[in-house]
Tab-separated table of C-alpha atoms and ligand atoms in Angstrom:
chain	number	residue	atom	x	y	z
A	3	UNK	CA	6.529	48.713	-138.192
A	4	UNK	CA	3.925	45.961	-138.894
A	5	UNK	CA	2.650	43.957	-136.186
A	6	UNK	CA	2.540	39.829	-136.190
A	7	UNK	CA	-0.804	38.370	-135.399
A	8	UNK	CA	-1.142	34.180	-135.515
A	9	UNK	CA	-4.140	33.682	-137.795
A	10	UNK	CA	-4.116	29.621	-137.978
A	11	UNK	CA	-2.872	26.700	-136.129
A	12	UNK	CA	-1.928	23.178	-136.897
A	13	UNK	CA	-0.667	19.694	-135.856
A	14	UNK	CA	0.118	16.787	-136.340
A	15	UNK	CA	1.119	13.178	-134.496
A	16	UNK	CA	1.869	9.816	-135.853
A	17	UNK	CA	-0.636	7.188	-135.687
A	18	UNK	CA	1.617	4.581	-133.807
A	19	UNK	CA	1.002	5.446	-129.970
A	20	UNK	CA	3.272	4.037	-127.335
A	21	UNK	CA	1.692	3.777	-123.888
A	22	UNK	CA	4.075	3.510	-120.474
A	23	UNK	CA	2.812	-0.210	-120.391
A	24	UNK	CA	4.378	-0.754	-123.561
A	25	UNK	CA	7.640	0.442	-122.366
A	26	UNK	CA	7.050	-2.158	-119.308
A	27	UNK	CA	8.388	-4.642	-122.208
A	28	UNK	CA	11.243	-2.821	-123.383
A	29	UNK	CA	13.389	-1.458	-120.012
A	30	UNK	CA	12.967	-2.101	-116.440
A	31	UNK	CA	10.391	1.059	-116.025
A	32	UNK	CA	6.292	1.120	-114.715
A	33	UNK	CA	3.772	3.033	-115.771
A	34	UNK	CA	3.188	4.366	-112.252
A	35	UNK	CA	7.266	5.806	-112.311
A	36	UNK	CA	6.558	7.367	-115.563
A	37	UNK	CA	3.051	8.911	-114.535
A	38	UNK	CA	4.387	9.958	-111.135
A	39	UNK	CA	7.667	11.197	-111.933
A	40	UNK	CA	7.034	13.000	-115.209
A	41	UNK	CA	2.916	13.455	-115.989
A	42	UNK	CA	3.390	11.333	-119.242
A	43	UNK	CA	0.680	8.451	-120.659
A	44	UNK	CA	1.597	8.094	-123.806
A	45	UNK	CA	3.666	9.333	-126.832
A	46	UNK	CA	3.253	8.834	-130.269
A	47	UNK	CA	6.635	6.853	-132.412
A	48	UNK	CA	6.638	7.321	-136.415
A	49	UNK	CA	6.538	4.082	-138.334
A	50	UNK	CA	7.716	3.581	-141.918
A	51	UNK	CA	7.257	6.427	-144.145
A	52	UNK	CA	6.943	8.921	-141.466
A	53	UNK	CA	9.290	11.567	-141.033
A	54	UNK	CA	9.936	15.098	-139.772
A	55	UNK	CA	8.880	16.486	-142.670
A	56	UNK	CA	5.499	14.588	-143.695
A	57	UNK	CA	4.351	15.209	-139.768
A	58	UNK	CA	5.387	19.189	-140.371
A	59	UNK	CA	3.577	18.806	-144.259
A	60	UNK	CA	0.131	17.816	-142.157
A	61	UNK	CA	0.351	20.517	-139.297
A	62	UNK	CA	1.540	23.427	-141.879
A	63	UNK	CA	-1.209	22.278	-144.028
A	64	UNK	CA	-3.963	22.607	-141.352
A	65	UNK	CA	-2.728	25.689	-140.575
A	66	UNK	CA	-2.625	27.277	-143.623
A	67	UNK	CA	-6.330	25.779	-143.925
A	68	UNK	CA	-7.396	28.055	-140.728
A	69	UNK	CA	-6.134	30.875	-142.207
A	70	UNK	CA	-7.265	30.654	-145.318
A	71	UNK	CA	-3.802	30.956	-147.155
A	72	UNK	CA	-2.719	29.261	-150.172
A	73	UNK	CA	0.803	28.204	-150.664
A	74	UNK	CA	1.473	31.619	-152.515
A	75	UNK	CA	-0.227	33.547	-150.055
A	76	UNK	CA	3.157	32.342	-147.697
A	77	UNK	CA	6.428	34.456	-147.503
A	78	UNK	CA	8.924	32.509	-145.431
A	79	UNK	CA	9.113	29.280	-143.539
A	80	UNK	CA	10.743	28.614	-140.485
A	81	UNK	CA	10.691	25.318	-138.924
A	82	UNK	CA	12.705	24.351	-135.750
A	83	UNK	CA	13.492	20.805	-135.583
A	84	UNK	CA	17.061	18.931	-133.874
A	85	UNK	CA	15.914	15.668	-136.173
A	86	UNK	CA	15.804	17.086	-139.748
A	87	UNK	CA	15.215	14.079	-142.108
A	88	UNK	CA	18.452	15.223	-143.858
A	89	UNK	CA	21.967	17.320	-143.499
A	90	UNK	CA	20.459	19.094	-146.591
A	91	UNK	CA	18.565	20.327	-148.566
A	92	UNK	CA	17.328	21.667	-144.862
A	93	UNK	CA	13.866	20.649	-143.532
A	94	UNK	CA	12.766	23.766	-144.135
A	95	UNK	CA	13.001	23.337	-147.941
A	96	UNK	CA	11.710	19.792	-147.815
A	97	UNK	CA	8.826	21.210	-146.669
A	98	UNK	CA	8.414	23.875	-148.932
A	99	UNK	CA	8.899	21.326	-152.283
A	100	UNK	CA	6.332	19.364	-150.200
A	101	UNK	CA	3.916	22.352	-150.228
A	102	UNK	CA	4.818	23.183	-154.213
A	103	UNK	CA	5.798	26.973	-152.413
A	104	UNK	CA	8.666	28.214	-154.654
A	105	UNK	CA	11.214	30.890	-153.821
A	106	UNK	CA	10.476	32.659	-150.582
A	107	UNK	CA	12.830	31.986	-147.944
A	108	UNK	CA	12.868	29.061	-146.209
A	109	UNK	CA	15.562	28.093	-142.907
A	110	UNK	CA	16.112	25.746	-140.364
A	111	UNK	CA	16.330	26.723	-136.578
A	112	UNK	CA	18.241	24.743	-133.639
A	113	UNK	CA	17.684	24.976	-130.428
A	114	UNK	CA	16.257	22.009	-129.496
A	115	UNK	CA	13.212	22.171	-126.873
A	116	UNK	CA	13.263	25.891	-127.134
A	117	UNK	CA	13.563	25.340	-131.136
A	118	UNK	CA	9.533	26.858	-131.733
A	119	UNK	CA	10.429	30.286	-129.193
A	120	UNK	CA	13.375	30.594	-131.347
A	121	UNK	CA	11.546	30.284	-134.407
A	122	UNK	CA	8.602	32.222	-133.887
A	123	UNK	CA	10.666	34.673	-132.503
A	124	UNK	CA	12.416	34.890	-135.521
A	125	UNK	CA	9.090	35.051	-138.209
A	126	UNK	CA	8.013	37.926	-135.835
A	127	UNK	CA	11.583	40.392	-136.692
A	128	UNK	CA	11.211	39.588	-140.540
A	129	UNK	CA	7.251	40.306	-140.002
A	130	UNK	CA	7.653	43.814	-138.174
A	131	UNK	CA	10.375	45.134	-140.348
A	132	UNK	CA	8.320	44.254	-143.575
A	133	UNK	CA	10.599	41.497	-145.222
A	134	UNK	CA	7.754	39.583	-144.976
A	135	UNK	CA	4.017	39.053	-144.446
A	136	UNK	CA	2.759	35.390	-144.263
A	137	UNK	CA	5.150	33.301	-142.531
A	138	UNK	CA	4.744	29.367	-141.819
A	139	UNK	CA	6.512	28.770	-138.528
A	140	UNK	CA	6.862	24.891	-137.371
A	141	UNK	CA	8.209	22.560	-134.848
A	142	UNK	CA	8.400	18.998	-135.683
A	143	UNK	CA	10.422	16.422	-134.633
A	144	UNK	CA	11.382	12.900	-134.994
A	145	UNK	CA	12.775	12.527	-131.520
A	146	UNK	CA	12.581	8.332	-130.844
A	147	UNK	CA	15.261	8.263	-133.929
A	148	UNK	CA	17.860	9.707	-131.116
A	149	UNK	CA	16.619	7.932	-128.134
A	150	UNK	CA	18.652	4.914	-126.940
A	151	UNK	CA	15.906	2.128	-126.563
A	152	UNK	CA	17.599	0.559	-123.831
A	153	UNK	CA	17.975	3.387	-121.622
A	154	UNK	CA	14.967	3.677	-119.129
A	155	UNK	CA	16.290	7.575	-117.981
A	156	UNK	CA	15.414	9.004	-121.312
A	157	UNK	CA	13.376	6.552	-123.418
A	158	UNK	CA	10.471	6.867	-121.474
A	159	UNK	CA	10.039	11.114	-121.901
A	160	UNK	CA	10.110	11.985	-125.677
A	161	UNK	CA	7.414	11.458	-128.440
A	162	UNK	CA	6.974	12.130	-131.948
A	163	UNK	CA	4.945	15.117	-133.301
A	164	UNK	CA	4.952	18.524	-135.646
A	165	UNK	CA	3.015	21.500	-135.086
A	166	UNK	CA	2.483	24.953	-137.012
A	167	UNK	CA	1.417	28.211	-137.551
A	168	UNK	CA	0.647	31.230	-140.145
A	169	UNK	CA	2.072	34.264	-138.483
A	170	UNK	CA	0.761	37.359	-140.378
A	171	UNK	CA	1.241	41.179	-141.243
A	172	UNK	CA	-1.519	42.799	-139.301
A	173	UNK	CA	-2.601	46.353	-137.735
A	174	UNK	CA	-3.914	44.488	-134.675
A	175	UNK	CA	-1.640	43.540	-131.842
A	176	UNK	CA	-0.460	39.533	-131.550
A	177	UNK	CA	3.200	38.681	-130.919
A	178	UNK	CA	3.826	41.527	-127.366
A	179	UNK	CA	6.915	40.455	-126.820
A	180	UNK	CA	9.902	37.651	-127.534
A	181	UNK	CA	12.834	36.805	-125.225
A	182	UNK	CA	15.800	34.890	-126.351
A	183	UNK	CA	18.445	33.295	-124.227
A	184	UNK	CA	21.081	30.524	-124.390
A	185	UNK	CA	24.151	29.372	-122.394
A	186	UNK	CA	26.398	26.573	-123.932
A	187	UNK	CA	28.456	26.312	-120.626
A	188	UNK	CA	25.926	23.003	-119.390
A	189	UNK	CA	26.394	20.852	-122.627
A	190	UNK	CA	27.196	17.986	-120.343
A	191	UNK	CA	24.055	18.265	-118.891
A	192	UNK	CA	22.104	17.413	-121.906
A	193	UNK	CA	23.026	16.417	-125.176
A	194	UNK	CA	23.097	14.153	-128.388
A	195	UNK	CA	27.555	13.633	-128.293
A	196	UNK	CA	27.439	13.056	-131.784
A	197	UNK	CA	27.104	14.558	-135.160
A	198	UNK	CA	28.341	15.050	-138.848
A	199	UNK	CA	32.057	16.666	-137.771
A	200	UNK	CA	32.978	14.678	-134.874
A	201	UNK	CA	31.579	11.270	-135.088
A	202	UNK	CA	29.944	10.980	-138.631
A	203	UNK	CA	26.738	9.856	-136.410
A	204	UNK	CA	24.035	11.488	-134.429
A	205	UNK	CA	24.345	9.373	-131.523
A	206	UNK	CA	21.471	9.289	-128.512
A	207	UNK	CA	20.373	11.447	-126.313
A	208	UNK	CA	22.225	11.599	-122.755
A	209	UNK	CA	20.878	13.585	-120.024
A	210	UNK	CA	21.146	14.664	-116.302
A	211	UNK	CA	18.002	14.714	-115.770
A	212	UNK	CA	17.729	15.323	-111.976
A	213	UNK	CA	20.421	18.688	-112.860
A	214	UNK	CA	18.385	19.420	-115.622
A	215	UNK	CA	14.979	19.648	-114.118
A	216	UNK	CA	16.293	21.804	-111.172
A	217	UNK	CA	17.815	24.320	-113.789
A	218	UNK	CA	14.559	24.369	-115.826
A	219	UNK	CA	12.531	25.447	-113.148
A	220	UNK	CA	14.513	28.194	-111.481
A	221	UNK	CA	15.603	29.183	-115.438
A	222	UNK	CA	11.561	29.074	-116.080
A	223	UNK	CA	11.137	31.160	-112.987
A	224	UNK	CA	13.230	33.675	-113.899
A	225	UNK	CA	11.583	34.040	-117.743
A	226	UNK	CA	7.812	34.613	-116.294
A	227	UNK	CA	9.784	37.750	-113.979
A	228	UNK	CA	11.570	39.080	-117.383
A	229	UNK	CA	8.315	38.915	-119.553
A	230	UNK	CA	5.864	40.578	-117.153
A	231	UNK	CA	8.221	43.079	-116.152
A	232	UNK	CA	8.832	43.575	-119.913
A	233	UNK	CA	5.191	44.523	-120.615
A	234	UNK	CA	4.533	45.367	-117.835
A	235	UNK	CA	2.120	43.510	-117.179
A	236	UNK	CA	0.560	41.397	-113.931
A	237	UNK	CA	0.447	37.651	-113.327
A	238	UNK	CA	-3.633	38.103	-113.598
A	239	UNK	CA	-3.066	39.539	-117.167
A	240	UNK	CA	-2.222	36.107	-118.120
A	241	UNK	CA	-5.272	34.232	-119.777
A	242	UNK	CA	-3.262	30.940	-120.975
A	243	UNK	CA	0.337	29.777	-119.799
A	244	UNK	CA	1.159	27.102	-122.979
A	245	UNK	CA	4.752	25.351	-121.936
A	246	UNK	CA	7.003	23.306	-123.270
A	247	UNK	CA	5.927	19.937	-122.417
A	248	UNK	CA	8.712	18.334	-120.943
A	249	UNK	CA	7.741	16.890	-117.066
A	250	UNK	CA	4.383	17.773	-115.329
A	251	UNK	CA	6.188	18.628	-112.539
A	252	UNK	CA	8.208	21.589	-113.704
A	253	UNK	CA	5.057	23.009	-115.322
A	254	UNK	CA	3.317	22.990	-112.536
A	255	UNK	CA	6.256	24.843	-111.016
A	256	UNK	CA	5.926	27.837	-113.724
A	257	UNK	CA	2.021	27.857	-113.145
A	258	UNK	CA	2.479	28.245	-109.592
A	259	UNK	CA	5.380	31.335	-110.057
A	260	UNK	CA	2.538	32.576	-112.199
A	261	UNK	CA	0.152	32.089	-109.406
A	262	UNK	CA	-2.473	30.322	-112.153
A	263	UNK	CA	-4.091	27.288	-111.874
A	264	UNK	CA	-4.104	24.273	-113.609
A	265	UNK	CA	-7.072	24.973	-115.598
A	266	UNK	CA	-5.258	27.913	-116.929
A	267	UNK	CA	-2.553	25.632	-118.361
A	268	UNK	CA	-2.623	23.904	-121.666
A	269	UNK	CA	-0.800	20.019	-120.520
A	270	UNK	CA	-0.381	17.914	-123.419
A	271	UNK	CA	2.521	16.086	-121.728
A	272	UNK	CA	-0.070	12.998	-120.860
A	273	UNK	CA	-0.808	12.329	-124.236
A	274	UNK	CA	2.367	13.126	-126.325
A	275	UNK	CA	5.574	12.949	-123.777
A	276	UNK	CA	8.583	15.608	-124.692
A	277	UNK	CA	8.342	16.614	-128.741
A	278	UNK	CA	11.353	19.162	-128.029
A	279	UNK	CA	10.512	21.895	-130.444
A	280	UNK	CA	7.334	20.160	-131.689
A	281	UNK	CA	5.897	20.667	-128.041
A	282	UNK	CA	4.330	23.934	-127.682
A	283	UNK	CA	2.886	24.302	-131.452
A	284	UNK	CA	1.062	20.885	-130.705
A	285	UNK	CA	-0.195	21.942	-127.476
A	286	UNK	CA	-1.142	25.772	-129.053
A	287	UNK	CA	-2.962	23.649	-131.805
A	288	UNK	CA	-5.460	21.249	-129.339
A	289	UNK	CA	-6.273	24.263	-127.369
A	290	UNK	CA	-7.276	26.680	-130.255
A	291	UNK	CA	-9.214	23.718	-131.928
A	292	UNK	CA	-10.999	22.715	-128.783
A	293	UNK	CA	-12.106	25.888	-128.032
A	294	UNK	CA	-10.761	26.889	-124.969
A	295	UNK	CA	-8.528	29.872	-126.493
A	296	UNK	CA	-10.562	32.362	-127.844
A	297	UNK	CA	-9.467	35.323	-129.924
A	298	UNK	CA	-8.115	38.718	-127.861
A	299	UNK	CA	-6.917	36.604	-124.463
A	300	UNK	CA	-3.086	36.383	-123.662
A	301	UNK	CA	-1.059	33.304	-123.959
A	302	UNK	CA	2.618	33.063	-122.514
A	303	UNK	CA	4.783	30.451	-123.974
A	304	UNK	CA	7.796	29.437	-122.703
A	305	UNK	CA	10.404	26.651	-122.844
A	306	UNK	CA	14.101	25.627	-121.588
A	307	UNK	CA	15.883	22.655	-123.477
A	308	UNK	CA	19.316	21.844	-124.395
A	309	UNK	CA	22.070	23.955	-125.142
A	310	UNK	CA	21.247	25.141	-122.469
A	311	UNK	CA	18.551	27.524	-124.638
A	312	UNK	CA	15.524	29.031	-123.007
A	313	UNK	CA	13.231	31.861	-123.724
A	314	UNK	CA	9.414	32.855	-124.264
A	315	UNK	CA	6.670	34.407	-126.332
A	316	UNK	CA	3.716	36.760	-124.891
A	317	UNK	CA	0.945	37.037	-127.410
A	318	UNK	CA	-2.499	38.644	-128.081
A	319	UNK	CA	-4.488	35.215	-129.392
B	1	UT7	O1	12.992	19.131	-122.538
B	1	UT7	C1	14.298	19.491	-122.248
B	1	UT7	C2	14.567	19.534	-120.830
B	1	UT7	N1	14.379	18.281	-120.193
B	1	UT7	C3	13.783	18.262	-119.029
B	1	UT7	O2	13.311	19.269	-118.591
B	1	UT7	C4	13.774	16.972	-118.239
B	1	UT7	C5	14.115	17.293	-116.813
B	1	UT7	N2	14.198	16.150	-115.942
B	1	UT7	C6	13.145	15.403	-115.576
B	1	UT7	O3	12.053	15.556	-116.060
B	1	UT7	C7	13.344	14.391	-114.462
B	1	UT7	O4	14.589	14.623	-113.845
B	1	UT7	C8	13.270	12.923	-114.958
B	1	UT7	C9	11.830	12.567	-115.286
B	1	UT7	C10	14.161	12.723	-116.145
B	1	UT7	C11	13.718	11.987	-113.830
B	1	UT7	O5	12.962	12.189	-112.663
B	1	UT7	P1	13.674	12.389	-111.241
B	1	UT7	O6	12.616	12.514	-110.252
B	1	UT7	O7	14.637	13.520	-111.395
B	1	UT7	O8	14.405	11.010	-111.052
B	1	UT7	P2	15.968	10.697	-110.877
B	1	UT7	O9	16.687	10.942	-112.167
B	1	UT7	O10	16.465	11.378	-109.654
B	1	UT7	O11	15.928	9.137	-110.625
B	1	UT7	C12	15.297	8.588	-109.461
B	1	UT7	C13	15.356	7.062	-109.526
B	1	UT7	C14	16.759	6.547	-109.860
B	1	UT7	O12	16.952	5.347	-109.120
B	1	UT7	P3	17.835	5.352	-107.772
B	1	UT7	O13	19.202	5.836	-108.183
B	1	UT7	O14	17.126	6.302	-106.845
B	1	UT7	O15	17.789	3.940	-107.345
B	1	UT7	C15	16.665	6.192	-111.322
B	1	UT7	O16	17.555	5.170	-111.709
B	1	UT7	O17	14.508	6.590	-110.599
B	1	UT7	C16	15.244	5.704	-111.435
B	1	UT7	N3	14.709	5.785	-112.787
B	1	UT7	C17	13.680	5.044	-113.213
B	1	UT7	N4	12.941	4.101	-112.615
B	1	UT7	C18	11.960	3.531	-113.328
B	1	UT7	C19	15.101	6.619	-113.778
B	1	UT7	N5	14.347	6.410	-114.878
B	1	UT7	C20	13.462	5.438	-114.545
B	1	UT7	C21	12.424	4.808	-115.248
B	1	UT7	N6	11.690	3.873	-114.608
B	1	UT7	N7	12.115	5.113	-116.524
C-alpha cells in the first residue's frame, strides 16, 4: 500500500469583494449582526466570466506550481463542488480540458460543505491501492448563484472561492486517517428544493440555521472523539485544527472540544464567509503560503454541511 502525502496547495477568490456594509443596501442586516453572530467581514461574489471552473483552473494551477507537476505528471482529478457550471460534461472534466490533461480520470463529488473531506478522502483510496499517483483534488464553488438576494438569513454567510491540492504517491506518511459520514434524514434542515428532476431549476438555498448550528457543533464534537480515538492520538498531538468555515462561533466550539487555542486555528471565515466545499482548501492554502504550517506538524480538518454530510481528515503536513 502506498501512502498519500499533499505536496502543493492552491487557491483562488474572485476579485469582486462584498463587505457586510454592502449588504446594509441590499436586506435589512448590519455589519455588527453579521460580525457578531457569524465571524464574517467579507466574501468575495464572481462577476462576468467567472465561474466554478476558471476559480478551480487558478487554485489547481498554483498547486500544481508548488509541486512541481506538469499536467501529465497528474493521474486523476477530483473536485467537489454543489454549483458545477454545467449538468455535464462534469466540472471535473471542464477542468481537465482547461488544464489540456487528457484521459486520466476525472469525477465530480457532492456533498456540499463537507464536499473537499469527501473528495480528498476519496484521492487518498485510489492513491493507497495504486490506481493512481498524482491526484488534483479541488473545492470550488459558485455559491451567490444559489443564494436568494433578498433573504437576510442566508445571503449574508456564503462567498465565492476554489481551492486545491496535488495529493501524491509517497513512502512518507501524510493522509493518517479519513472519516466519512452522512444522514439524509435532516434535508429540511438545509437545502437547495430544487434541481434538474423535480423542478427543472436549482432554486436557493433554505436553511434552519439556528437547528443547523446546534447539530454542527455536537456532530463536530463527536468527529474530533472518533479521529483521536482512531489514531490514537491526544488533543496535544494536534498542531493545526483547519475547519470548514461556516460561523466563528461553531469553530470556536471544535477548538475548545480540542482544548486548542485560537492561534492554533486557521479562520478564514472573516475574509471569505461560507465557500461550502471551497472552504477548507482555501483556508489550507493561506496557511501553507503564509508560513505558519510547516512540513511534519498535524493538521485535522473537519466539516458538517448539508445532507446532513460530515466527516474529517488527519494529516502529516
Ligand atoms: O455550512 C453548512 C452548515 N451551515 C452552518 O453551519 C450554519 C449554521 N447556522 C448559523 O451559523 C447561525 O444559526 C446563523 C448565523 C445562520 C444565524 O445565527 P443565530 O444566532 O442562530 O440567529 P437566529 O437564526 O436565531 O436569528 C436571530 C435573530 C432573528 O430575529 P428574531 O426572530 O429574534 O427577531 C432573525 O430574524 O436574528 C435575525 N436575523 C438577522 N438579523 C439581522 C437573521 N439573519 C439576520 C441578518 N441580519 N442577516
Amino acid at each position: 500500500m502506498n501512502l498519500a502525502r499533499i505536496t502543493g496547495t492552491g487557491s483562488c477568490l474572485p476579485q469582486r469583494a462584498v463587505t457586510n456594509q454592502d449588504l446594509e443596501d441590499l436586506v435589512d442586516t448590519s455589519d455588527d449582526w453579521i460580525w457578531e453572530r457569524t465571524g464574517i467581514r467579507k466574501r468575495h461574489i464572481v462577476s462576468a466570466g467567472e465561474t466554478t471552473a476558471s476559480l478551480a483552473e487558478q487554485a489547481a494551477c498554483q498547486a500544481m506550481q508548488m509541486a512541481g507537476k506538469r499536467p501529465q505528471d497528474i493521474d486523476l482529478i477530483i473536485l467537489a463542488t454543489t454549483t458545477p457550471d454545467q449538468v455535464f460534461p462534469s466540472t471535473a472534466c471542464l477542468l481537465q480540458q482547461r488544464l489540456g490533461i487528457h484521459g486520466c480520470a476525472a469525477f465530480d463529488i457532492q456533498a456540499v460543505c463537507t464536499g473537499f473531506i469527501y473528495a480528498l478522502s476519496t484521492a487518498e483510496k485510489f492513491i493507497r491501492t495504486g490506481s493512481a499517483r498524482c491526484a488534483l483534488v479541488v473545492g470550488a464553488e459558485t455559491l451567490s448563484k444559489i443564494v436568494d438576494w433578498t433573504d437576510r438569513t442566508t445571503c449574508v454567510l456564503f462567498g465565492d472561492g476554489a481551492g486545491a491540492l496535488v495529493l501524491e504517491a509517497s513512502e512518507e506518511s501524510g493522509i493518517l486517517s479519513t472519516h466519512l459520514h452522512a444522514d439524509g434524514a435532516y434535508e429540511n434542515l438545509l437545502r437547495v428544493p430544487g434541481g434538474i428532476s423535480n423542478r427543472e431549476a436549482s432554486g436557493y438555498i433554505e436553511m434552519r440555521g439556528n437547528e443547523v448550528f446546534r447539530m454542527a457543533v455536537t456532530t463536530l464534537g463527536r468527529i474530533v472523539d472518533e479521529t483521536l480515538e482512531a489514531n490514537q492520538l491526544h488533543k496535544s498531538d494536534i498542531d493545526w485544527l483547519i475547519p470548514h468555515q461556516a460561523n466563528i462561533r461553531i469553530i470556536q466550539a471544535t477548538a475548545k472540544k480540542l482544548g486548542m487555542g485560537m492561534e492554533r486555528v486557521v479562520v478564514t471565515v472573516d475574509q471569505h464567509g461560507n465557500t461550502s466545499a471551497a472552504s477548507i482548501p482555501l483556508a489550507l492554502d493561506v496557511a501553507v503560503r503564509d508560513g505558519r504550517i510547516q512540513r511534519g506538524e498535524t493538521l485535522l480538518m473537519e466539516a458538517f454541511g448539508g445532507g446532513f454530510t460530515w466527516g474529517s481528515v488527519l494529516a502529516k503536513f
